[in-house]
GROMACS .gro file of C-alpha atoms in nm:
model
  286
    1MET     CA    1   0.000   0.000   0.000
    2PRO     CA    2   0.116   0.358  -0.065
    3LYS     CA    3   0.291   0.541   0.217
    4LEU     CA    4   0.135   0.872   0.114
    5ASN     CA    5  -0.231   0.944   0.185
    6LYS     CA    6  -0.478   1.183   0.021
    7ALA     CA    7  -0.373   1.478   0.239
    8ASP     CA    8  -0.004   1.414   0.164
    9ILE     CA    9  -0.073   1.413  -0.210
   10ARG     CA   10  -0.248   1.750  -0.178
   11LEU     CA   11   0.052   1.896   0.008
   12ILE     CA   12   0.298   1.770  -0.251
   13THR     CA   13   0.075   1.886  -0.537
   14ASN     CA   14   0.074   2.240  -0.396
   15VAL     CA   15   0.454   2.244  -0.379
   16VAL     CA   16   0.498   2.106  -0.731
   17LYS     CA   17   0.226   2.311  -0.903
   18GLN     CA   18   0.311   2.638  -0.730
   19ARG     CA   19   0.685   2.573  -0.742
   20LYS     CA   20   0.720   2.653  -0.375
   21ASN     CA   21   1.068   2.692  -0.233
   22LYS     CA   22   0.968   2.620   0.126
   23VAL     CA   23   0.681   2.509   0.349
   24LYS     CA   24   0.631   2.519   0.725
   25PHE     CA   25   0.779   2.206   0.877
   26GLY     CA   26   0.465   2.081   1.052
   27LYS     CA   27   0.368   1.726   1.151
   28ALA     CA   28   0.248   1.625   0.805
   29TRP     CA   29   0.559   1.745   0.628
   30GLN     CA   30   0.779   1.597   0.898
   31ALA     CA   31   0.622   1.255   0.835
   32ILE     CA   32   0.681   1.292   0.459
   33PHE     CA   33   1.042   1.403   0.519
   34ASP     CA   34   1.108   1.117   0.762
   35GLU     CA   35   0.981   0.867   0.505
   36PHE     CA   36   1.147   1.002   0.188
   37ASN     CA   37   1.421   1.241   0.309
   38VAL     CA   38   1.356   1.494   0.033
   39GLY     CA   39   1.425   1.863   0.093
   40GLU     CA   40   1.631   2.044   0.354
   41VAL     CA   41   1.513   2.152   0.701
   42ARG     CA   42   1.614   2.506   0.793
   43ALA     CA   43   1.536   2.730   1.088
   44GLU     CA   44   1.441   3.094   1.056
   45GLY     CA   45   1.406   3.232   1.404
   46SER     CA   46   1.168   3.005   1.594
   47GLN     CA   47   1.010   2.867   1.274
   48GLN     CA   48   1.135   2.556   1.098
   49TRP     CA   49   1.093   2.527   0.722
   50LEU     CA   50   1.129   2.242   0.476
   51CYS     CA   51   1.303   2.387   0.172
   52PHE     CA   52   1.306   2.263  -0.186
   53ASP     CA   53   1.517   2.349  -0.487
   54LEU     CA   54   1.426   2.243  -0.840
   55VAL     CA   55   1.598   1.906  -0.802
   56ALA     CA   56   1.420   1.834  -0.471
   57ARG     CA   57   1.080   1.925  -0.619
   58ASP     CA   58   1.138   1.693  -0.915
   59GLU     CA   59   1.245   1.415  -0.679
   60LEU     CA   60   0.938   1.474  -0.462
   61GLN     CA   61   0.715   1.452  -0.769
   62GLN     CA   62   0.873   1.127  -0.885
   63LEU     CA   63   0.850   0.969  -0.540
   64CYS     CA   64   0.482   1.063  -0.512
   65GLU     CA   65   0.403   0.920  -0.855
   66SER     CA   66   0.597   0.601  -0.782
   67ASP     CA   67   0.434   0.554  -0.440
   68THR     CA   68   0.072   0.637  -0.532
   69GLY     CA   69   0.041   0.629  -0.910
   70VAL     CA   70  -0.071   0.994  -0.896
   71SER     CA   71   0.129   1.273  -1.059
   72PRO     CA   72   0.138   1.590  -0.845
   73SER     CA   73   0.149   1.788  -1.168
   74PHE     CA   74  -0.217   1.697  -1.219
   75GLY     CA   75  -0.323   1.652  -0.858
   76LEU     CA   76  -0.574   1.407  -0.719
   77PRO     CA   77  -0.777   1.239  -0.994
   78LYS     CA   78  -1.145   1.326  -1.007
   79GLY     CA   79  -1.422   1.073  -0.980
   80ILE     CA   80  -1.546   0.789  -0.764
   81ARG     CA   81  -1.334   0.491  -0.660
   82THR     CA   82  -1.402   0.301  -0.982
   83ASP     CA   83  -1.281   0.597  -1.188
   84VAL     CA   84  -0.970   0.640  -0.976
   85ALA     CA   85  -0.885   0.269  -0.973
   86GLY     CA   86  -0.747   0.292  -1.326
   87ILE     CA   87  -0.498   0.558  -1.221
   88ALA     CA   88  -0.406   0.530  -0.855
   89ILE     CA   89  -0.267   0.238  -0.659
   90ASP     CA   90  -0.516   0.303  -0.378
   91GLU     CA   91  -0.866   0.381  -0.506
   92LYS     CA   92  -0.959   0.521  -0.163
   93ILE     CA   93  -0.793   0.851  -0.248
   94SER     CA   94  -1.093   0.931  -0.467
   95THR     CA   95  -1.235   1.277  -0.407
   96GLU     CA   96  -1.595   1.178  -0.480
   97SER     CA   97  -1.830   0.920  -0.332
   98ILE     CA   98  -2.095   0.721  -0.514
   99GLN     CA   99  -2.320   0.811  -0.220
  100GLN     CA  100  -2.300   1.187  -0.257
  101ASN     CA  101  -2.591   1.219  -0.505
  102ARG     CA  102  -2.787   0.914  -0.392
  103ILE     CA  103  -3.096   0.922  -0.172
  104TYR     CA  104  -3.340   0.667  -0.037
  105CYS     CA  105  -3.688   0.734  -0.169
  106SER     CA  106  -4.033   0.582  -0.166
  107ALA     CA  107  -4.391   0.690  -0.234
  108THR     CA  108  -4.721   0.651  -0.052
  109ALA     CA  109  -4.964   0.515  -0.310
  110TYR     CA  110  -4.808   0.605  -0.643
  111PRO     CA  111  -4.511   0.474  -0.840
  112ILE     CA  112  -4.171   0.638  -0.827
  113TYR     CA  113  -4.076   0.804  -1.153
  114ILE     CA  114  -3.712   0.742  -1.243
  115ALA     CA  115  -3.565   0.861  -1.573
  116GLY     CA  116  -3.907   0.849  -1.736
  117ASP     CA  117  -3.992   0.501  -1.606
  118GLU     CA  118  -4.256   0.411  -1.349
  119VAL     CA  119  -4.128   0.194  -1.065
  120CYS     CA  120  -4.396   0.033  -0.847
  121LEU     CA  121  -4.260  -0.077  -0.511
  122PRO     CA  122  -4.394  -0.336  -0.267
  123ALA     CA  123  -4.488  -0.213   0.080
  124LYS     CA  124  -4.194  -0.124   0.306
  125SER     CA  125  -3.960  -0.104   0.006
  126SER     CA  126  -3.755   0.187  -0.123
  127LEU     CA  127  -3.506   0.280  -0.393
  128TRP     CA  128  -3.152   0.411  -0.349
  129VAL     CA  129  -3.109   0.632  -0.654
  130ASP     CA  130  -2.912   0.920  -0.795
  131PHE     CA  131  -3.147   1.212  -0.734
  132ASN     CA  132  -3.065   1.354  -1.076
  133ASP     CA  133  -3.254   1.058  -1.227
  134ILE     CA  134  -3.578   1.133  -1.042
  135SER     CA  135  -3.850   1.278  -1.267
  136ILE     CA  136  -3.928   1.546  -1.012
  137GLY     CA  137  -4.184   1.714  -1.235
  138LYS     CA  138  -4.422   1.428  -1.154
  139TYR     CA  139  -4.448   1.545  -0.793
  140THR     CA  140  -4.585   1.848  -0.612
  141ARG     CA  141  -4.444   1.759  -0.270
  142VAL     CA  142  -4.133   1.600  -0.120
  143VAL     CA  143  -4.158   1.464   0.234
  144VAL     CA  144  -3.833   1.436   0.429
  145VAL     CA  145  -3.853   1.172   0.705
  146GLU     CA  146  -3.600   1.192   0.987
  147ASN     CA  147  -3.569   0.831   1.107
  148LEU     CA  148  -3.506   0.517   0.903
  149GLU     CA  149  -3.774   0.302   1.064
  150ALA     CA  150  -4.033   0.577   1.020
  151PHE     CA  151  -3.929   0.602   0.654
  152VAL     CA  152  -3.963   0.227   0.598
  153LEU     CA  153  -4.300   0.213   0.776
  154TRP     CA  154  -4.426   0.538   0.622
  155GLY     CA  155  -4.743   0.374   0.491
  156GLN     CA  156  -4.841   0.266   0.842
  157PHE     CA  157  -4.870   0.620   0.982
  158ASN     CA  158  -5.207   0.792   1.020
  159LEU     CA  159  -5.152   1.027   0.726
  160SER     CA  160  -5.346   1.305   0.561
  161GLU     CA  161  -5.477   1.240   0.209
  162GLN     CA  162  -5.277   1.547   0.099
  163LEU     CA  163  -4.964   1.334   0.118
  164GLY     CA  164  -5.087   1.058  -0.111
  165SER     CA  165  -4.885   1.155  -0.418
  166SER     CA  166  -4.571   1.271  -0.240
  167LEU     CA  167  -4.217   1.159  -0.301
  168VAL     CA  168  -4.087   1.042   0.037
  169VAL     CA  169  -3.714   1.055   0.117
  170TYR     CA  170  -3.510   0.939   0.415
  171ARG     CA  171  -3.310   1.222   0.569
  172GLY     CA  172  -3.058   1.015   0.761
  173HIS     CA  173  -2.725   1.152   0.879
  174ASP     CA  174  -2.380   1.238   0.748
  175VAL     CA  175  -2.345   1.149   0.376
  176THR     CA  176  -2.713   1.059   0.342
  177ALA     CA  177  -2.827   1.390   0.491
  178LYS     CA  178  -2.584   1.585   0.271
  179ALA     CA  179  -2.726   1.414  -0.039
  180VAL     CA  180  -3.082   1.500   0.066
  181ILE     CA  181  -2.984   1.863   0.123
  182SER     CA  182  -2.822   1.878  -0.221
  183PHE     CA  183  -3.140   1.730  -0.371
  184LEU     CA  184  -3.365   1.983  -0.198
  185ASN     CA  185  -3.147   2.271  -0.309
  186ILE     CA  186  -3.206   2.191  -0.676
  187LEU     CA  187  -3.583   2.144  -0.652
  188PRO     CA  188  -3.777   2.371  -0.886
  189ILE     CA  189  -4.011   2.640  -0.757
  190GLY     CA  190  -4.358   2.513  -0.678
  191ILE     CA  191  -4.267   2.189  -0.505
  192ASP     CA  192  -4.359   2.183  -0.137
  193VAL     CA  193  -4.098   2.049   0.102
  194THR     CA  194  -4.249   1.886   0.411
  195VAL     CA  195  -4.039   1.769   0.706
  196PHE     CA  196  -4.151   1.487   0.932
  197SER     CA  197  -3.925   1.476   1.237
  198ASP     CA  198  -3.946   1.368   1.599
  199PRO     CA  199  -4.157   1.603   1.814
  200ASP     CA  200  -3.865   1.725   2.026
  201PRO     CA  201  -3.611   2.011   2.026
  202ALA     CA  202  -3.380   1.831   1.782
  203GLY     CA  203  -3.675   1.771   1.550
  204LEU     CA  204  -3.752   2.143   1.557
  205GLY     CA  205  -3.393   2.211   1.457
  206ILE     CA  206  -3.419   1.971   1.164
  207ILE     CA  207  -3.732   2.144   1.039
  208MET     CA  208  -3.580   2.491   1.062
  209SER     CA  209  -3.252   2.388   0.896
  210THR     CA  210  -3.407   2.204   0.600
  211PRO     CA  211  -3.362   2.393   0.271
  212LYS     CA  212  -3.681   2.522   0.105
  213VAL     CA  213  -3.902   2.383   0.382
  214THR     CA  214  -4.264   2.494   0.346
  215SER     CA  215  -4.446   2.270   0.594
  216ALA     CA  216  -4.405   2.018   0.874
  217LEU     CA  217  -4.595   1.700   0.950
  218VAL     CA  218  -4.679   1.705   1.321
  219PRO     CA  219  -4.904   1.515   1.563
  220VAL     CA  220  -5.251   1.653   1.636
  221SER     CA  221  -5.295   1.766   2.000
  222ILE     CA  222  -4.929   1.722   2.088
  223GLU     CA  223  -5.013   1.824   2.445
  224GLY     CA  224  -5.130   1.467   2.494
  225PHE     CA  225  -4.768   1.348   2.495
  226LYS     CA  226  -4.665   1.548   2.802
  227LYS     CA  227  -4.680   1.249   3.039
  228LEU     CA  228  -4.513   1.018   2.785
  229SER     CA  229  -4.221   1.248   2.711
  230HIS     CA  230  -3.857   1.142   2.748
  231LYS     CA  231  -3.751   1.407   2.999
  232GLU     CA  232  -3.380   1.326   2.991
  233ARG     CA  233  -3.376   1.334   2.612
  234PHE     CA  234  -3.559   1.666   2.612
  235GLY     CA  235  -3.314   1.819   2.859
  236ALA     CA  236  -3.008   1.693   2.672
  237GLN     CA  237  -3.135   1.821   2.338
  238LEU     CA  238  -3.238   2.161   2.474
  239ALA     CA  239  -2.897   2.202   2.635
  240THR     CA  240  -2.732   2.174   2.293
  241MET     CA  241  -2.972   2.419   2.128
  242PRO     CA  242  -3.095   2.664   2.396
  243ASN     CA  243  -3.204   2.923   2.138
  244VAL     CA  244  -3.444   2.698   1.950
  245LYS     CA  245  -3.750   2.889   2.068
  246GLU     CA  246  -3.602   3.223   1.961
  247LYS     CA  247  -3.511   3.081   1.621
  248SER     CA  248  -3.867   2.963   1.570
  249LEU     CA  249  -3.980   3.328   1.574
  250LEU     CA  250  -3.844   3.357   1.219
  251PHE     CA  251  -4.107   3.110   1.097
  252SER     CA  252  -4.487   3.097   1.068
  253GLU     CA  253  -4.725   3.147   1.359
  254GLN     CA  254  -4.836   2.785   1.328
  255PHE     CA  255  -4.481   2.664   1.365
  256GLN     CA  256  -4.410   2.904   1.650
  257LYS     CA  257  -4.709   2.764   1.839
  258TYR     CA  258  -4.589   2.407   1.776
  259ALA     CA  259  -4.235   2.488   1.890
  260ASN     CA  260  -4.358   2.677   2.196
  261THR     CA  261  -4.573   2.380   2.303
  262ILE     CA  262  -4.277   2.141   2.277
  263ILE     CA  263  -4.048   2.370   2.478
  264LYS     CA  264  -4.306   2.475   2.735
  265LEU     CA  265  -4.429   2.122   2.810
  266GLY     CA  266  -4.088   1.955   2.779
  267ILE     CA  267  -4.197   1.718   2.503
  268ALA     CA  268  -3.961   1.467   2.345
  269VAL     CA  269  -4.139   1.185   2.161
  270ASN     CA  270  -4.016   0.960   1.880
  271GLN     CA  271  -4.176   0.891   1.543
  272GLU     CA  272  -4.200   0.523   1.627
  273ARG     CA  273  -4.455   0.595   1.902
  274LEU     CA  274  -4.661   0.803   1.659
  275CYS     CA  275  -4.666   0.507   1.422
  276ASN     CA  276  -4.741   0.250   1.691
  277GLU     CA  277  -5.037   0.447   1.826
  278LYS     CA  278  -5.163   0.555   1.482
  279TRP     CA  279  -5.161   0.910   1.612
  280PRO     CA  280  -5.325   1.150   1.363
  281LEU     CA  281  -5.074   1.370   1.180
  282VAL     CA  282  -5.145   1.708   1.029
  283LEU     CA  283  -4.959   1.952   0.803
  284ILE     CA  284  -4.869   2.297   0.939
  285ASN     CA  285  -4.709   2.585   0.755
  286VAL     CA  286  -4.346   2.659   0.832
   0.00000   0.00000   0.00000
């Protein structure tokens, strides 16, 4: 396996492309120097520098190409691992992920339209697709569901008929959430974005941070969950986002009332309970 990683290749690329004569001798460069012994360490006052002449830069370039298969003159190759595998020794240096444009999606009672085709899914099934292939013009609403189990069991919730023709996507976390955000950002004007999150402070934050959000799917008479609330969860979430109530003032009166009820009564309930109890859900403006 190559001794140089993705970050090392970027450092060497900057030196080669910009024809730098010296760089600060930090931990990363010290590791490269210890491994290949290219360049000369010099001190200027309290700062140590790793210096390169033309010969040293050429040697550094050749060592990088020999070790990784990547020429610093061109930098890291673009593409996913499969694209990079034909160039680099280690395909894991790829700068793109096959996941970055892919989202999990389903629909309530209608097929999913992908690249002009109709895909009819069995209950509790979903597709993992590149969002650029979704025929978004077939939909008037996208519903973003916070939790995986709630997404899979979407059809078992007590839903409004308004949601019948919606495209339903799983929000998830990390790479999945980033892909969903990218998808929402390219939606055309006129498509409603509805967020279905846990009725708790973190769920409020998800609603308010979702791009192009127009509505939220919330339980009717949420006051009924006061005695069933997870108090420790509520306290922990509120401690990480103490200004959630103030932030809600930037949104609709309906949403402000919903947020105020959650904060005032200390409510923290999960989507799974809403599904289990078939609790009626209603759309509110955000």
